[in-house]
CSV table of C-alpha atoms in Angstrom, one decimal:
chain,number,residue,atom,x,y,z
A,1,UNK,CA,121.9,121.1,77.2
A,2,UNK,CA,119.6,123.4,75.2
A,3,UNK,CA,120.6,125.3,72.3
A,4,UNK,CA,121.6,128.6,74.5
A,5,UNK,CA,123.8,126.6,76.7
A,6,UNK,CA,125.5,125.0,74.1
A,7,UNK,CA,125.8,128.2,72.4
A,8,UNK,CA,127.9,129.8,75.3
A,9,UNK,CA,130.1,126.9,75.6
A,10,UNK,CA,131.5,127.0,71.9
A,11,UNK,CA,131.6,130.8,72.2
A,12,UNK,CA,133.8,129.9,75.4
A,13,UNK,CA,135.9,127.7,73.4
A,14,UNK,CA,136.6,130.4,70.7
A,15,UNK,CA,137.4,133.1,73.2
A,16,UNK,CA,139.9,130.6,75.1
A,17,UNK,CA,137.5,130.8,78.3
A,18,UNK,CA,137.1,126.6,78.3
A,19,UNK,CA,139.4,124.1,76.8
A,20,UNK,CA,138.8,121.9,74.0
A,21,UNK,CA,139.0,119.0,76.7
A,22,UNK,CA,136.3,120.2,79.0
A,23,UNK,CA,134.6,121.4,76.2
A,24,UNK,CA,134.4,117.5,75.1
A,25,UNK,CA,133.9,116.2,79.0
A,26,UNK,CA,130.8,118.8,79.0
A,27,UNK,CA,129.4,117.3,76.0
A,28,UNK,CA,130.4,113.8,76.1
A,29,UNK,CA,126.7,112.5,77.5
A,30,UNK,CA,125.3,113.6,74.1
A,31,UNK,CA,123.0,112.9,73.0
A,32,UNK,CA,121.7,110.6,75.6
A,33,UNK,CA,123.2,109.1,78.8
A,34,UNK,CA,122.7,105.7,80.0
A,35,UNK,CA,121.4,105.3,83.5
A,36,UNK,CA,121.2,101.6,82.9
A,37,UNK,CA,117.8,101.6,83.8
A,38,UNK,CA,117.2,104.8,81.5
A,39,UNK,CA,118.5,106.5,78.6
A,40,UNK,CA,118.9,110.3,79.4
A,41,UNK,CA,118.1,112.0,76.4
A,42,UNK,CA,119.9,115.2,77.0
A,43,UNK,CA,119.8,116.3,72.9
A,44,UNK,CA,116.1,116.6,72.8
A,45,UNK,CA,116.3,120.1,74.0
A,46,UNK,CA,118.0,120.7,70.8
A,47,UNK,CA,116.3,119.0,69.0
A,48,UNK,CA,112.7,120.3,69.8
A,49,UNK,CA,113.3,123.1,72.1
A,50,UNK,CA,112.6,121.5,75.3
A,51,UNK,CA,114.4,119.0,77.5
A,52,UNK,CA,112.8,115.6,78.6
A,53,UNK,CA,110.0,115.2,81.0
A,54,UNK,CA,110.3,112.4,83.5
A,55,UNK,CA,107.0,110.6,83.6
A,56,UNK,CA,107.0,109.5,87.6
A,57,UNK,CA,104.0,107.1,87.0
A,58,UNK,CA,105.4,103.4,87.3
A,59,UNK,CA,109.1,104.8,88.6
A,60,UNK,CA,111.0,104.3,92.0
A,61,UNK,CA,111.9,107.5,94.2
A,62,UNK,CA,116.0,106.2,93.4
A,63,UNK,CA,114.6,106.1,89.6
A,64,UNK,CA,113.0,109.7,89.2
A,65,UNK,CA,115.8,111.2,91.3
A,66,UNK,CA,118.6,110.1,89.6
A,67,UNK,CA,117.1,111.1,86.2
A,68,UNK,CA,115.9,114.6,87.3
A,69,UNK,CA,119.3,115.2,88.4
A,70,UNK,CA,121.3,114.0,85.2
A,71,UNK,CA,118.7,116.3,83.5
A,72,UNK,CA,119.3,119.6,85.5
A,73,UNK,CA,123.2,119.0,85.5
A,74,UNK,CA,122.9,120.1,82.1
A,75,UNK,CA,121.4,123.6,83.2
A,76,UNK,CA,117.9,122.5,81.8
A,77,UNK,CA,114.7,123.0,83.4
A,78,UNK,CA,113.2,119.7,85.0
A,79,UNK,CA,109.6,118.8,84.7
A,80,UNK,CA,108.4,115.9,86.5
A,81,UNK,CA,104.7,115.0,85.9
A,82,UNK,CA,101.9,112.4,87.6
A,83,UNK,CA,104.1,112.7,90.7
A,84,UNK,CA,103.5,110.5,94.0
A,85,UNK,CA,103.6,112.7,97.5
A,86,UNK,CA,106.6,110.4,98.4
A,87,UNK,CA,108.6,111.2,95.0
A,88,UNK,CA,107.6,114.8,95.5
A,89,UNK,CA,109.2,115.0,99.1
A,90,UNK,CA,112.1,113.5,97.9
A,91,UNK,CA,112.8,116.2,95.4
A,92,UNK,CA,111.8,119.0,97.4
A,93,UNK,CA,114.4,118.0,99.9
A,94,UNK,CA,116.8,117.4,97.0
A,95,UNK,CA,116.3,120.3,94.7
A,96,UNK,CA,115.8,124.0,96.8
A,97,UNK,CA,113.6,125.5,93.9
A,98,UNK,CA,111.3,122.8,93.3
A,99,UNK,CA,108.1,123.8,92.7
A,100,UNK,CA,105.7,121.4,94.0
A,101,UNK,CA,102.3,121.1,92.1
A,102,UNK,CA,100.0,119.0,94.4
A,103,UNK,CA,97.2,119.1,92.5
A,104,UNK,CA,98.7,119.0,88.6
A,105,UNK,CA,100.9,116.3,90.6
A,106,UNK,CA,103.9,118.2,88.9
A,107,UNK,CA,107.2,119.2,90.0
A,108,UNK,CA,109.2,121.6,88.1
A,109,UNK,CA,113.0,122.6,88.7
A,110,UNK,CA,114.3,125.8,87.3
A,111,UNK,CA,116.7,125.4,85.1
A,112,UNK,CA,119.6,128.4,84.2
A,113,UNK,CA,117.4,130.0,81.8
A,114,UNK,CA,114.9,132.4,83.1
A,115,UNK,CA,111.6,131.3,81.4
A,116,UNK,CA,110.6,133.2,78.6
A,117,UNK,CA,106.5,133.7,79.1
A,118,UNK,CA,105.8,134.6,76.1
A,119,UNK,CA,102.0,134.8,73.9
A,120,UNK,CA,99.1,133.7,76.4
A,121,UNK,CA,97.3,130.5,76.4
A,122,UNK,CA,94.2,129.8,78.2
A,123,UNK,CA,93.1,126.7,79.6
A,124,UNK,CA,89.7,125.9,80.3
A,125,UNK,CA,87.8,123.8,82.3
A,126,UNK,CA,84.3,122.1,82.6
A,127,UNK,CA,83.7,121.4,86.4
A,128,UNK,CA,86.5,121.8,89.6
A,129,UNK,CA,86.7,117.7,89.1
A,130,UNK,CA,88.8,118.2,85.6
A,131,UNK,CA,90.8,120.7,87.7
A,132,UNK,CA,93.9,117.7,88.2
A,133,UNK,CA,93.9,117.6,84.4
A,134,UNK,CA,93.7,121.3,83.7
A,135,UNK,CA,96.5,122.0,86.1
A,136,UNK,CA,98.9,119.6,84.8
A,137,UNK,CA,97.9,121.6,81.5
A,138,UNK,CA,99.0,124.6,82.8
A,139,UNK,CA,102.1,123.9,84.8
A,140,UNK,CA,103.5,122.5,81.4
A,141,UNK,CA,102.9,125.0,79.1
A,142,UNK,CA,104.1,127.4,81.3
A,143,UNK,CA,107.3,125.6,81.9
A,144,UNK,CA,107.5,125.8,78.3
A,145,UNK,CA,107.8,129.5,78.1
A,146,UNK,CA,103.8,130.6,77.9
A,147,UNK,CA,102.1,133.0,79.6
A,148,UNK,CA,99.2,130.7,80.7
A,149,UNK,CA,95.8,131.8,82.5
A,150,UNK,CA,93.1,129.6,83.6
A,151,UNK,CA,89.2,129.5,84.0
A,152,UNK,CA,87.5,127.0,85.7
A,153,UNK,CA,84.0,125.3,86.2
A,154,UNK,CA,82.6,126.9,83.4
A,155,UNK,CA,81.1,123.8,81.8
A,156,UNK,CA,77.7,123.5,79.5
A,157,UNK,CA,75.2,123.0,82.2
A,158,UNK,CA,75.8,127.2,82.9
A,159,UNK,CA,76.9,128.2,79.9
A,160,UNK,CA,76.3,132.1,80.9
A,161,UNK,CA,79.6,131.4,83.0
A,162,UNK,CA,81.8,130.9,80.4
A,163,UNK,CA,80.6,133.5,78.2
A,164,UNK,CA,81.6,136.3,80.8
A,165,UNK,CA,84.7,135.3,79.6
A,166,UNK,CA,84.5,136.3,76.1
A,167,UNK,CA,87.2,138.8,76.5
A,168,UNK,CA,89.9,136.4,77.5
A,169,UNK,CA,88.8,133.6,75.5
A,170,UNK,CA,89.4,136.0,72.3
A,171,UNK,CA,92.8,137.4,73.4
A,172,UNK,CA,94.2,133.7,73.5
A,173,UNK,CA,96.6,132.3,70.9
A,174,UNK,CA,95.6,128.9,71.9
A,175,UNK,CA,92.8,127.1,74.2
A,176,UNK,CA,92.7,124.3,75.9
A,177,UNK,CA,89.6,123.0,77.0
A,178,UNK,CA,89.7,120.4,79.2
A,179,UNK,CA,86.1,118.5,80.1
A,180,UNK,CA,84.6,115.0,81.3
A,181,UNK,CA,80.9,114.3,81.5
A,182,UNK,CA,80.0,114.4,77.7
A,183,UNK,CA,82.8,116.6,76.8
A,184,UNK,CA,80.6,119.1,75.3
A,185,UNK,CA,82.6,122.2,76.0
A,186,UNK,CA,85.6,122.1,73.6
A,187,UNK,CA,82.8,122.2,71.0
A,188,UNK,CA,81.0,125.3,72.3
A,189,UNK,CA,84.5,126.8,72.7
A,190,UNK,CA,85.7,125.6,69.2
A,191,UNK,CA,82.7,128.0,67.8
A,192,UNK,CA,83.6,131.0,69.9
A,193,UNK,CA,87.3,131.7,69.0
A,194,UNK,CA,89.8,131.9,66.1
A,195,UNK,CA,92.4,130.4,67.6
A,196,UNK,CA,93.3,126.7,67.8
A,197,UNK,CA,91.6,124.6,70.7
A,198,UNK,CA,93.3,121.4,72.1
A,199,UNK,CA,90.6,119.3,73.7
A,200,UNK,CA,91.4,117.2,76.9
A,201,UNK,CA,88.8,114.7,77.5
A,202,UNK,CA,88.9,113.5,81.5
A,203,UNK,CA,87.5,110.4,83.0
A,204,UNK,CA,85.4,112.3,85.0
A,205,UNK,CA,82.1,111.0,85.1
A,206,UNK,CA,79.0,108.8,85.4
A,207,UNK,CA,78.8,105.2,85.0
A,208,UNK,CA,78.4,105.4,81.1
A,209,UNK,CA,80.9,108.2,80.8
A,210,UNK,CA,83.3,104.7,80.3
A,211,UNK,CA,86.2,106.1,81.8
A,212,UNK,CA,86.2,109.3,80.2
A,213,UNK,CA,85.7,107.6,76.5
A,214,UNK,CA,82.5,109.1,75.8
A,215,UNK,CA,84.0,112.5,76.1
A,216,UNK,CA,86.8,111.7,73.8
A,217,UNK,CA,84.7,110.6,71.5
A,218,UNK,CA,82.2,113.9,71.5
A,219,UNK,CA,85.8,115.9,71.4
A,220,UNK,CA,86.7,113.7,68.2
A,221,UNK,CA,83.2,114.1,66.9
A,222,UNK,CA,83.4,117.9,67.3
A,223,UNK,CA,81.5,120.2,64.4
A,224,UNK,CA,83.8,123.1,65.3
A,225,UNK,CA,86.6,123.2,63.2
A,226,UNK,CA,90.2,124.2,65.0
A,227,UNK,CA,89.4,121.5,67.5
A,228,UNK,CA,92.1,119.0,68.0
A,229,UNK,CA,92.0,116.1,70.7
A,230,UNK,CA,94.4,114.5,73.0
A,231,UNK,CA,94.2,111.5,74.8
A,232,UNK,CA,92.0,110.8,78.3
A,233,UNK,CA,93.2,112.8,81.1
A,234,UNK,CA,96.6,113.9,78.9
A,235,UNK,CA,97.1,117.1,80.6
A,236,UNK,CA,100.7,117.3,79.6
A,237,UNK,CA,100.0,116.4,76.4
A,238,UNK,CA,97.6,119.6,75.7
A,239,UNK,CA,99.9,121.9,77.3
A,240,UNK,CA,103.1,120.8,75.7
A,241,UNK,CA,100.9,120.8,72.3
A,242,UNK,CA,99.9,124.4,72.9
A,243,UNK,CA,102.4,125.8,74.2
A,244,UNK,CA,104.6,125.2,70.7
A,245,UNK,CA,101.6,126.7,69.0
A,246,UNK,CA,102.0,129.9,71.2
A,247,UNK,CA,105.8,129.9,70.8
A,248,UNK,CA,105.6,129.9,67.3
A,249,UNK,CA,102.9,132.7,67.1
A,250,UNK,CA,104.9,135.0,69.1
């Protein structure tokens, strides 16, 4: 339940459209609901502005399905990340409006309130191999109410490709940069824009990439001011942070 839904509920009680008992019944599972295998945090949207997100890796189909149903029952958007094909098929079958992004490995199920689509988050990825992480960032930021644009395959090996998009870079409220290999793209973008840059190292690369550690260290050691770094392959974390920055700036 988000702030708007709670406000509507209280207004309906005040107007006599809903009885106090019915309102209490709607609120009985705040701040969380115990499913035995999970405590679903229905209060999160009231605290942070966005409902709990389901991280599907390690969860069964039944567990993800039940958590999604409980979140959606509160009229909230449902975002699930690291979704396997089997879980995706289950959620698509159970929710008519479920949107599956196979590349991002995400499922988005819209709630009652439409997405705001404000500001602009720009997601820039170095190579096509980084696309899964970049798409996860894009889906997350969009689900949280941000306008999102993407530029893919503009890594530093062909820097002229990135420079062709200077106008888009300069018009963004926040830029997410996704890169593997040596991860240099974040520093380059950080030196071109006057907005926050959220850098995502990916595990893409040859042996000395060490599963993304080389890109992580490069980004952490960036000499460009305004670059903040999330964990390896954490497109969700980057998209979430970018949306929070963007939504505060509009």
